[in-house]
Short mmCIF file of C-alpha atoms in Angstrom, two decimals:
data_model
loop_
_atom_site.label_atom_id
_atom_site.label_comp_id
_atom_site.label_asym_id
_atom_site.label_seq_id
_atom_site.Cartn_x
_atom_site.Cartn_y
_atom_site.Cartn_z
CA MET F 348 72.90 121.59 52.21
CA SER F 349 70.80 124.73 52.60
CA LEU F 350 68.55 123.30 55.21
CA SER F 351 69.49 121.57 58.16
CA ARG F 352 69.29 117.87 57.78
CA ARG F 353 66.71 117.51 60.85
CA THR F 354 64.43 120.06 58.87
CA LEU F 355 64.86 118.30 55.46
CA PRO F 356 65.01 114.72 56.43
CA LEU F 357 67.30 112.86 54.02
CA PHE F 358 66.68 109.70 52.18
CA THR F 359 69.63 107.49 51.59
CA ALA F 360 69.66 107.38 47.96
CA LEU F 361 68.80 103.63 47.54
CA ALA F 362 71.16 101.85 45.34
CA VAL F 363 74.26 100.92 44.10
CA LEU F 364 76.41 100.72 40.88
CA ILE F 365 75.68 97.27 39.59
CA GLY F 366 78.31 94.53 40.83
CA SER F 367 79.43 96.65 43.74
CA VAL F 368 80.45 94.70 46.83
CA VAL F 369 81.44 95.77 50.28
CA VAL F 370 83.92 93.50 51.96
CA GLY F 371 83.42 93.19 55.84
CA ALA F 372 83.05 91.17 58.73
CA VAL F 373 80.68 88.13 58.34
CA PRO F 374 78.28 88.21 61.26
CA ALA F 375 77.40 84.92 63.14
CA ALA F 376 74.63 83.05 61.64
CA ALA F 377 71.37 84.06 63.04
CA ALA F 378 68.81 81.27 64.30
CA PRO F 379 65.43 82.63 63.09
CA GLY F 380 63.29 80.88 65.78
CA PRO F 381 59.48 81.17 65.34
CA PRO F 382 57.95 84.40 63.59
CA PRO F 383 57.77 87.30 66.09
CA ALA F 384 54.67 88.48 67.84
CA SER F 385 55.68 92.41 67.68
CA MET F 386 58.20 94.40 65.99
CA SER F 387 59.75 97.60 65.85
CA SER F 388 61.63 99.66 63.19
CA LEU F 389 64.70 101.94 63.64
CA GLY F 390 66.06 104.44 61.47
CA ASP F 391 65.73 107.66 59.35
CA SER F 392 63.30 108.99 56.77
CA ILE F 393 63.32 105.91 54.70
CA THR F 394 61.94 103.77 57.34
CA ARG F 395 59.42 106.54 58.08
CA GLY F 396 58.22 106.48 54.54
CA PHE F 397 58.95 109.99 54.15
CA ASN F 398 57.52 111.42 50.73
CA ALA F 399 55.85 107.81 49.77
CA CYS F 400 52.36 109.16 50.09
CA GLY F 401 52.43 112.97 50.34
CA TRP F 402 54.14 116.03 49.99
CA TYR F 403 57.16 116.28 52.51
CA VAL F 404 55.40 114.00 55.20
CA ASP F 405 56.04 110.77 56.79
CA CYS F 406 54.16 107.85 55.51
CA THR F 407 54.70 105.17 57.92
CA SER F 408 51.77 103.17 56.54
CA ARG F 409 54.13 102.67 53.56
CA SER F 410 57.41 102.04 55.44
CA PHE F 411 59.16 99.01 54.11
CA SER F 412 59.42 97.64 57.73
CA THR F 413 56.44 98.25 59.99
CA GLY F 414 54.16 99.74 57.55
CA ASP F 415 50.72 97.93 56.60
CA ASN F 416 50.13 99.12 53.07
CA SER F 417 49.35 96.18 50.86
CA SER F 418 50.80 97.18 47.86
CA VAL F 419 54.35 97.76 49.83
CA ASN F 420 54.16 94.31 51.61
CA PRO F 421 56.23 95.43 54.34
CA HIS F 422 57.93 93.34 56.72
CA TYR F 423 54.87 93.50 59.15
CA LEU F 424 52.40 92.14 56.89
CA ARG F 425 54.60 89.30 55.66
CA ILE F 426 55.07 88.37 59.38
CA ARG F 427 51.43 88.84 60.05
CA ALA F 428 50.57 86.17 57.28
CA VAL F 429 52.28 83.59 59.06
CA ASN F 430 51.76 84.49 62.71
CA PRO F 431 48.69 86.69 63.35
CA ALA F 432 49.78 87.23 66.83
CA ILE F 433 51.73 90.28 65.57
CA ASN F 434 48.49 92.00 64.57
CA GLY F 435 48.62 95.82 65.74
CA ARG F 436 52.11 95.29 67.27
CA ASN F 437 53.94 97.07 64.59
CA TYR F 438 55.98 100.10 66.01
CA ASN F 439 57.78 102.69 63.93
CA ASP F 440 60.32 104.39 66.33
CA ALA F 441 62.37 105.75 63.48
CA GLN F 442 62.95 109.69 63.10
CA THR F 443 63.02 111.69 59.89
CA GLY F 444 66.36 113.31 59.78
CA ALA F 445 68.03 110.86 62.01
CA ASP F 446 71.59 109.90 62.22
CA SER F 447 73.60 107.26 63.90
CA ALA F 448 73.75 109.38 67.10
CA ASP F 449 70.01 108.96 67.22
CA LEU F 450 70.02 105.15 67.46
CA LEU F 451 70.32 104.91 71.20
CA GLY F 452 67.27 106.68 71.80
CA GLN F 453 65.21 104.80 69.28
CA ALA F 454 66.60 101.80 70.81
CA ASN F 455 65.37 102.86 74.16
CA SER F 456 61.78 103.02 72.61
CA ALA F 457 61.96 99.55 71.18
CA VAL F 458 63.00 98.23 74.62
CA SER F 459 60.10 100.20 76.39
CA ARG F 460 57.94 98.34 74.08
CA GLY F 461 59.18 94.66 74.59
CA VAL F 462 59.11 93.62 71.02
CA GLN F 463 60.61 90.56 69.51
CA TYR F 464 62.01 91.75 66.27
CA VAL F 465 63.78 95.19 65.40
CA THR F 466 64.96 96.15 62.06
CA VAL F 467 67.69 98.92 61.94
CA LEU F 468 68.42 101.10 58.60
CA ILE F 469 70.77 103.91 59.96
CA GLY F 470 73.70 105.89 58.36
CA ALA F 471 72.49 107.62 55.08
CA ASN F 472 72.31 111.03 57.08
CA ASP F 473 75.78 110.42 58.46
CA ALA F 474 77.12 110.34 54.94
CA CYS F 475 74.51 112.47 53.34
CA THR F 476 75.46 115.94 54.75
CA GLY F 477 76.04 119.39 53.68
CA SER F 478 79.63 118.91 52.66
CA GLU F 479 82.30 115.96 52.74
CA SER F 480 83.85 117.40 55.79
CA SER F 481 80.97 117.34 58.04
CA MET F 482 80.00 113.40 57.45
CA THR F 483 80.29 111.15 60.56
CA THR F 484 83.66 109.68 60.97
CA VAL F 485 83.92 105.88 60.90
CA GLY F 486 84.94 105.81 64.47
CA THR F 487 82.08 107.71 65.82
CA PHE F 488 79.69 105.96 63.50
CA ARG F 489 80.91 102.48 64.99
CA ALA F 490 80.43 103.81 68.62
CA ASN F 491 76.91 105.26 67.86
CA VAL F 492 75.84 101.96 66.34
CA ASP F 493 77.40 99.75 69.15
CA ALA F 494 75.43 101.93 71.64
CA GLY F 495 72.43 101.33 70.04
CA LEU F 496 72.78 97.59 69.53
CA ASN F 497 74.12 97.31 73.08
CA ARG F 498 71.02 98.53 74.40
CA LEU F 499 68.86 96.52 72.27
CA LYS F 500 71.00 93.41 73.67
CA SER F 501 70.44 94.35 77.08
CA GLY F 502 66.97 95.08 77.23
CA LEU F 503 65.75 92.70 74.70
CA PRO F 504 68.00 89.81 75.01
CA GLY F 505 65.75 87.45 73.10
CA ALA F 506 64.67 89.71 70.13
CA GLN F 507 65.90 89.13 66.56
CA VAL F 508 67.72 92.11 65.41
CA TYR F 509 67.93 92.87 61.53
CA VAL F 510 70.77 95.24 60.39
CA ILE F 511 70.44 96.66 57.05
CA SER F 512 72.95 98.17 55.03
CA VAL F 513 73.23 101.84 53.91
CA PRO F 514 72.16 102.27 50.32
CA ASP F 515 74.97 103.57 47.76
CA ILE F 516 74.46 107.01 47.72
CA GLN F 517 76.39 107.45 44.68
CA ARG F 518 73.67 105.48 42.70
CA LEU F 519 71.57 108.26 43.46
CA TRP F 520 73.91 110.79 41.54
CA SER F 521 74.70 108.04 38.80
CA VAL F 522 70.82 107.64 37.79
CA GLY F 523 69.71 111.35 38.67
CA ARG F 524 72.54 113.55 37.41
CA GLY F 525 70.81 113.62 33.79
CA SER F 526 67.48 114.60 35.09
CA GLY F 527 67.06 118.54 34.93
CA SER F 528 64.02 117.96 37.64
CA ALA F 529 66.25 115.75 39.80
CA ARG F 530 69.13 118.37 39.73
CA THR F 531 66.88 121.38 40.18
CA ALA F 532 65.57 119.60 43.33
CA TRP F 533 68.91 118.57 44.92
CA SER F 534 70.28 122.22 44.38
CA LEU F 535 66.96 124.03 45.50
CA PHE F 536 66.79 122.18 48.57
CA GLY F 537 70.42 121.53 49.30
CA ILE F 538 69.95 117.59 49.32
CA CYS F 539 73.04 115.63 50.10
CA GLN F 540 75.80 118.00 48.91
CA SER F 541 78.57 115.71 50.18
CA MET F 542 77.63 113.95 47.15
CA LEU F 543 75.19 115.76 44.92
CA ALA F 544 77.01 119.00 44.92
CA ASN F 545 77.88 119.94 40.93
CA PRO F 546 76.21 117.11 39.83
CA THR F 547 77.05 117.47 36.05
CA SER F 548 80.92 118.17 36.76
CA ASN F 549 83.32 115.71 35.44
CA ALA F 550 86.37 117.73 37.07
CA GLN F 551 88.56 115.44 38.93
CA ALA F 552 88.10 117.19 42.32
CA ASP F 553 84.38 116.33 42.05
CA VAL F 554 85.00 112.79 40.77
CA ASP F 555 87.38 112.15 43.68
CA ARG F 556 84.90 113.59 46.06
CA ARG F 557 82.16 111.52 45.12
CA ASN F 558 84.21 108.42 45.44
CA ARG F 559 85.51 109.39 48.97
CA VAL F 560 81.91 109.92 50.09
CA ARG F 561 81.00 106.36 48.64
CA GLN F 562 83.90 104.94 50.31
CA ARG F 563 82.66 106.44 53.61
CA VAL F 564 79.30 104.45 53.09
CA VAL F 565 81.51 101.25 52.36
CA ASP F 566 83.01 101.93 55.47
CA TYR F 567 79.74 102.29 57.46
CA ASN F 568 78.55 99.01 56.05
CA THR F 569 81.58 97.38 57.15
CA GLN F 570 81.25 98.37 60.64
CA LEU F 571 77.67 97.51 60.51
CA ALA F 572 78.56 94.00 59.66
CA SER F 573 81.09 93.80 62.19
CA ALA F 574 78.85 95.24 65.00
CA CYS F 575 76.20 92.71 64.01
CA ALA F 576 78.81 89.67 64.36
CA ALA F 577 79.77 90.97 67.69
CA TYR F 578 76.12 91.23 68.93
CA GLY F 579 75.77 87.36 68.43
CA ALA F 580 73.50 84.95 66.79
CA ASN F 581 70.44 87.14 67.48
CA CYS F 582 71.77 89.79 65.02
CA LYS F 583 71.34 89.20 61.09
CA PHE F 584 73.23 91.66 58.64
CA ASP F 585 71.63 91.91 55.07
CA ASN F 586 75.23 91.30 53.67
CA ASN F 587 74.99 94.24 51.66
CA ALA F 588 71.76 93.36 49.68
CA VAL F 589 70.33 96.99 49.83
CA PHE F 590 73.87 98.50 48.97
CA ASN F 591 74.21 96.11 46.01
CA TYR F 592 70.78 96.43 44.67
CA PRO F 593 70.46 98.62 41.59
CA PHE F 594 67.48 101.03 42.27
CA ALA F 595 66.24 103.27 39.62
CA LEU F 596 65.25 106.88 39.42
CA ASN F 597 61.55 106.07 39.00
CA GLN F 598 61.65 104.43 42.30
CA LEU F 599 62.20 107.57 44.16
CA SER F 600 59.92 110.50 44.97
CA GLY F 601 59.24 112.83 42.17
CA TRP F 602 59.19 115.76 44.70
CA ASP F 603 62.59 115.60 45.98
CA TYR F 604 64.27 112.80 43.85
CA PHE F 605 65.72 111.44 46.96
CA HIS F 606 63.34 109.57 49.04
CA PRO F 607 61.91 106.11 48.03
CA ASN F 608 58.38 106.23 46.65
CA ALA F 609 55.97 103.55 47.33
CA THR F 610 57.33 101.58 44.31
CA GLY F 611 60.67 102.02 46.06
CA GLN F 612 59.53 101.23 49.42
CA GLN F 613 58.03 98.09 47.99
CA VAL F 614 61.33 97.09 46.40
CA LEU F 615 63.19 97.79 49.51
CA ALA F 616 60.57 95.47 51.55
CA SER F 617 61.24 92.73 49.11
CA VAL F 618 64.99 92.88 48.91
CA THR F 619 65.42 93.07 52.97
CA TYR F 620 62.97 90.52 53.68
CA ALA F 621 64.61 88.07 51.28
CA ALA F 622 67.96 88.47 52.88
CA GLY F 623 66.56 88.45 56.24
CA PHE F 624 65.50 85.82 58.81
CA GLY F 625 63.61 83.53 56.52
CA TRP F 626 60.02 83.53 58.36
#
């Protein structure tokens, strides 16, 4: 990347190759309980709705989780339809540019709010770095996730926690490599060079690099599933619903071809909610 991932927030390139499946630990079945009366969302620029309504700005109203835009129909509005008590108690504690190391601080924010429901979507920026060598190791990723989840468990013992899989960033390369506009944006802004460097190259070294980066995402998702299982019955993993959804290029921002636009946020809301607690 030519820019810091904290100055150029990264969107996890939503999607996957059709038919992709991550094999991981199967979390314990979560008892949904009644619809929550408050919620917080943790994560990165996806959860902040970055580039979903304006040029390089957060658009939290269009967040798939805690947003309140009716066209996106986020988790918050879906829950409010069955439990009006949640009205106004939707807190976006995600941070644009965040990676797994930031999860503990975000969890502290959620705990301070005393919420009953927390969504967690983290890991894209751990894999989407300036080079393959700078990706977060699997062991460090798991330790960071455990730290955040343990804080939620100790501080919000009755809350329902929903852990969402990291999208398949190789899908972004697959659907965007044929677009000159996408390639220009990726190069100009140094976006996710671990995956998106030399996007038109079919050289074996580039093919192998992309496959290794994708495998790192697979490994992250395996750890997310395992961490959620270790958490207990109040944690629900999406069983790779996001990783396995074939998002399209037209669901990404036309400014950076990386972050989900409003349509992408709407799809993300639908996919994640359907795989969630079932309120």
